[in-house]
Coordinates of C-alpha atoms and ligand atoms in Angstrom, one line a residue:
X1 CA -12.0 83.3 23.7
X2 CA -11.5 80.3 21.5
X3 CA -8.6 82.3 19.5
X4 CA -7.4 83.0 23.1
X5 CA -7.2 79.3 24.1
X6 CA -5.4 78.6 20.5
X7 CA -2.7 80.8 21.4
X8 CA -2.4 79.7 24.9
X9 CA -1.9 76.3 23.5
X10 CA 0.5 77.6 20.9
X11 CA 2.7 79.0 23.6
X12 CA 2.6 76.2 25.9
X13 CA 4.0 73.8 23.0
X14 CA 7.1 75.9 22.6
X15 CA 7.2 76.6 26.5
X16 CA 5.5 74.0 28.3
X17 CA 6.6 75.6 31.7
X18 CA 5.0 79.0 30.8
X19 CA 1.8 80.1 32.9
X20 CA -0.8 81.2 31.0
X21 CA -4.5 82.5 31.5
X22 CA -6.6 83.9 29.0
X23 CA -9.5 85.9 30.5
X24 CA -12.7 87.3 28.4
X25 CA -12.9 91.1 28.0
X26 CA -14.9 93.1 25.4
X27 CA -13.1 96.9 25.9
X28 CA -16.3 98.4 24.1
X29 CA -17.9 97.5 27.3
X30 CA -18.1 99.2 30.6
X31 CA -19.5 96.2 32.1
X32 CA -17.4 93.6 30.6
X33 CA -14.0 96.1 31.5
X34 CA -15.4 96.2 35.4
X35 CA -16.0 92.6 35.7
X36 CA -12.5 91.8 34.0
X37 CA -10.6 94.1 36.4
X38 CA -12.8 92.7 39.2
X39 CA -12.0 89.1 38.3
X40 CA -8.2 89.7 37.6
X41 CA -7.7 91.9 41.1
X42 CA -9.5 88.6 42.6
X43 CA -6.8 86.3 41.5
X44 CA -4.7 88.2 43.6
X45 CA -1.7 88.2 40.7
X46 CA 0.8 90.8 40.5
X47 CA 0.7 93.1 37.4
X48 CA 3.5 94.6 36.2
X49 CA 2.8 95.3 32.1
X50 CA -0.3 96.4 30.7
X51 CA -0.4 96.5 27.0
X52 CA -3.6 98.4 25.7
X53 CA -3.7 96.8 22.2
X54 CA -7.2 96.0 21.0
X55 CA -8.7 98.1 18.2
X56 CA -10.7 98.2 15.1
X57 CA -10.8 100.6 12.3
X58 CA -13.2 102.7 10.1
X59 CA -16.4 100.6 11.1
X60 CA -19.7 102.1 9.8
X61 CA -21.3 104.3 12.4
X62 CA -22.3 102.0 15.3
X63 CA -23.0 102.9 19.1
X64 CA -21.6 100.5 21.5
X65 CA -23.7 99.1 24.3
X66 CA -22.8 102.2 26.5
X67 CA -24.0 104.4 23.7
X68 CA -20.6 105.8 22.6
X69 CA -19.4 105.4 19.2
X70 CA -17.7 102.3 18.5
X71 CA -14.3 103.4 17.7
X72 CA -13.8 105.6 20.4
X73 CA -15.4 103.3 22.9
X74 CA -13.2 100.3 22.0
X75 CA -9.9 102.2 21.2
X76 CA -9.9 104.8 23.9
X77 CA -12.7 104.7 26.3
X78 CA -12.5 100.9 27.2
X79 CA -8.7 101.2 27.8
X80 CA -8.7 104.5 29.7
X81 CA -11.3 102.8 32.1
X82 CA -9.2 99.4 32.4
X83 CA -6.4 101.3 32.8
X84 CA -7.7 103.3 35.7
X85 CA -9.2 100.3 37.6
X86 CA -6.0 98.3 37.2
X87 CA -3.6 101.2 38.3
X88 CA -3.7 100.7 42.0
X89 CA -2.5 96.6 41.3
X90 CA 0.1 98.3 39.0
X91 CA 1.5 100.6 41.5
X92 CA 1.4 98.1 44.4
X93 CA 3.5 95.5 42.0
X94 CA 6.0 97.9 41.0
X95 CA 6.5 98.8 44.7
X96 CA 6.6 95.2 46.0
X97 CA 8.7 94.2 43.2
X98 CA 11.1 96.8 42.8
X99 CA 10.4 96.4 39.1
X100 CA 9.4 99.4 37.0
X101 CA 5.9 98.7 35.6
X102 CA 4.7 99.7 32.0
X103 CA 1.6 100.9 30.2
X104 CA 1.9 101.0 26.6
X105 CA -1.0 102.5 24.3
X106 CA -0.8 100.7 21.0
X107 CA -1.9 104.0 18.8
X108 CA -1.1 104.7 15.3
X109 CA 0.6 107.6 13.2
X110 CA -2.9 107.6 11.7
X111 CA -4.0 110.1 14.6
X112 CA -3.5 112.9 12.3
X113 CA -6.9 111.6 10.5
X114 CA -8.3 113.7 13.1
X115 CA -6.7 116.7 11.9
X116 CA -7.6 119.5 11.8
X117 CA -10.3 119.2 14.4
X118 CA -8.5 117.0 16.8
X119 CA -11.2 115.3 19.2
X120 CA -14.4 116.7 18.7
X121 CA -15.7 116.2 22.4
X122 CA -19.1 117.7 21.6
X123 CA -19.9 115.6 18.6
X124 CA -18.3 112.0 19.7
X125 CA -21.5 110.4 19.2
X126 CA -22.9 112.2 16.3
X127 CA -23.8 110.2 13.5
X128 CA -24.5 113.3 10.9
X129 CA -20.9 114.1 9.5
X130 CA -19.6 110.6 10.7
X131 CA -16.3 110.1 9.0
X132 CA -14.9 106.4 9.7
X133 CA -11.3 107.4 9.1
X134 CA -11.7 110.8 11.4
X135 CA -13.1 108.7 13.9
X136 CA -10.4 106.5 14.2
X137 CA -7.9 109.4 14.1
X138 CA -9.6 110.6 17.2
X139 CA -9.5 107.5 19.1
X140 CA -5.8 107.3 18.2
X141 CA -5.0 110.6 19.3
X142 CA -6.9 109.9 22.5
X143 CA -4.5 107.1 23.0
X144 CA -1.4 109.5 22.9
X145 CA -3.0 112.1 24.8
X146 CA -4.0 109.5 27.7
X147 CA -0.5 108.3 27.7
X148 CA 1.2 111.7 27.9
X149 CA -1.1 112.6 30.7
X150 CA -0.6 109.5 32.7
X151 CA 3.0 109.5 32.3
X152 CA 3.0 113.1 33.9
X153 CA 0.9 112.1 36.8
X154 CA 2.6 108.9 37.6
X155 CA 5.9 110.8 37.5
X156 CA 4.3 113.4 39.9
X157 CA 2.8 110.7 42.3
X158 CA 6.6 109.3 42.3
X159 CA 4.8 105.8 41.0
X160 CA 7.5 103.4 39.2
X161 CA 5.5 102.9 36.2
X162 CA 6.1 104.7 33.0
X163 CA 3.1 105.2 30.3
X164 CA 4.0 105.5 26.7
X165 CA 2.1 105.5 23.4
X166 CA 3.5 103.6 20.2
X167 CA 2.9 103.4 16.5
X168 CA 3.7 99.8 15.6
X169 CA 3.9 100.4 11.8
X170 CA 2.1 99.4 9.0
X171 CA 1.2 95.6 9.0
X172 CA -1.5 93.7 7.0
X173 CA -3.9 92.3 9.7
X174 CA -7.4 91.8 10.1
X175 CA -7.9 95.2 11.4
X176 CA -8.6 96.8 7.6
X177 CA -11.5 94.7 7.2
X178 CA -13.9 97.3 7.3
X179 CA -12.1 99.7 4.7
X180 CA -12.6 98.9 1.4
X181 CA -9.6 100.8 0.1
X182 CA -7.2 99.8 3.1
X183 CA -8.1 96.1 2.8
X184 CA -7.6 96.5 -1.0
X185 CA -4.2 97.9 -0.9
X186 CA -3.1 95.5 2.1
X187 CA -4.0 92.6 -0.2
X188 CA -2.8 93.7 -3.5
X189 CA 0.3 95.7 -2.3
X190 CA 0.6 94.7 1.5
X191 CA 3.5 91.7 1.0
X192 CA 5.5 94.2 -1.1
X193 CA 5.3 97.3 1.0
X194 CA 4.1 96.5 4.2
X195 CA 6.1 94.7 7.4
X196 CA 4.1 91.1 7.9
X197 CA 3.2 89.8 11.4
X198 CA 6.9 87.8 11.5
X199 CA 9.0 90.7 10.7
X200 CA 7.5 92.0 13.3
X201 CA 7.6 89.4 15.7
X202 CA 11.4 89.1 14.8
X203 CA 12.0 92.9 15.4
X204 CA 10.3 92.7 18.8
X205 CA 12.3 89.7 19.8
X206 CA 15.2 91.6 18.8
X207 CA 14.6 94.5 20.4
X208 CA 13.9 92.4 23.8
X209 CA 17.3 90.8 23.3
X210 CA 19.1 94.4 23.0
X211 CA 17.0 95.4 26.1
X212 CA 18.3 92.2 27.8
X213 CA 22.1 93.0 26.9
X214 CA 21.9 96.5 27.8
X215 CA 20.5 96.0 31.4
Ligands
NAP301 N1 -2.1 96.9 11.5 C1 -1.7 98.0 11.4 O1 -1.1 98.7 10.4 C2 -1.7 98.9 12.6 C3 -1.0 100.4 12.2 C4 -1.1 101.3 13.5 C5 -1.8 101.0 14.6 N2 -2.4 99.5 14.7 C6 -3.1 99.4 16.2 O2 -2.7 98.1 16.2 C7 -3.6 97.3 17.0 C8 -3.7 96.0 17.1 O3 -4.3 96.1 15.6 P1 -3.8 94.9 14.8 O4 -3.4 95.5 13.3 O5 -3.1 93.7 15.0 O6 -5.3 94.3 14.3 P2 -6.1 93.0 14.5 O7 -5.2 91.8 13.8 O8 -7.3 93.4 14.0 O9 -6.2 93.0 15.8 C9 -7.0 93.8 16.9 C10 -7.3 92.7 18.0 O10 -8.1 93.5 18.9 C11 -9.4 92.8 19.2 N3 -10.5 93.6 19.6 C12 -11.2 94.1 18.8 N4 -12.2 94.7 19.1 C13 -12.2 94.3 20.6 C14 -13.2 94.6 21.7 N5 -14.0 95.1 21.7 N6 -12.6 93.9 22.9 C15 -11.5 93.1 22.9 N7 -10.7 92.7 21.9 C16 -11.1 93.6 20.8 C17 -9.5 91.9 18.1 O11 -10.2 90.6 18.5 P3 -11.2 89.9 17.3 O12 -10.2 89.5 16.3 O13 -11.6 88.9 18.1 O14 -12.2 90.9 17.1 C18 -8.2 91.6 17.6 O15 -7.4 90.6 18.5 C19 -4.9 98.2 17.3 O16 -4.7 99.4 18.1 C20 -4.4 99.1 16.0 O17 -5.2 100.5 15.8 C21 -2.3 99.0 13.5

């Protein structure tokens, strides 16, 4: 929450009229997701855009408080559950505002780490044979499948909401901290071969500006 508050202060410094609330959410915990969704709905605020971004990579084998393998719980199950709980609010907002809603799952091209088995549904929580990168790949493949199926259902329902998954590019962030090879690679070569956070911000800003001009 302190990191969230710092970001809120930084944004308010640049744009004093911005309206920002930071709310607590642990996506790896069903109880926390339930509480967040309930608190959000109680505010009565509309919801146009949901970005399922939180993620962890290559953590040592751990179970979440709901006894689900931690990467699958954090990267997929929490976002899946949160999206379902907020979907009615999003549909209502899209209808009342006549503005198309958007759901974006931040996946990764590393969903191929799950190759060739795909998602091992019968062994999601199994410690024997646990491979930290394959588990990340499975959770990121689940992000893609979730967005694809959700998009199909929303279209069938005639809901004015799109659902997509994206690969954001390789960026040296804190996410690599659990993996000795990737964290070393990011530290040593990251500044030469990977985008940095500033470059990503500029690219996102340009994309928004291009979209605004195209509208
Ligand atoms: N960086 C890359 O090269 C790359 C490439 C492909 C895809 N991605 C995807 O991009 C997304 C963002 O990653 P990033 O690179 O920006 O990593 P990051 O800097 O580590 O950010 C991940 C964020 O997720 C939060 N988070 C982790 N566990 C959480 C939980 N249980 N509940 C709520 N929040 C939680 C972290 O909060 P704390 O800091 O408080 O733990 C952090 O703010 C992830 O989904 C990742 O898979 C990244």
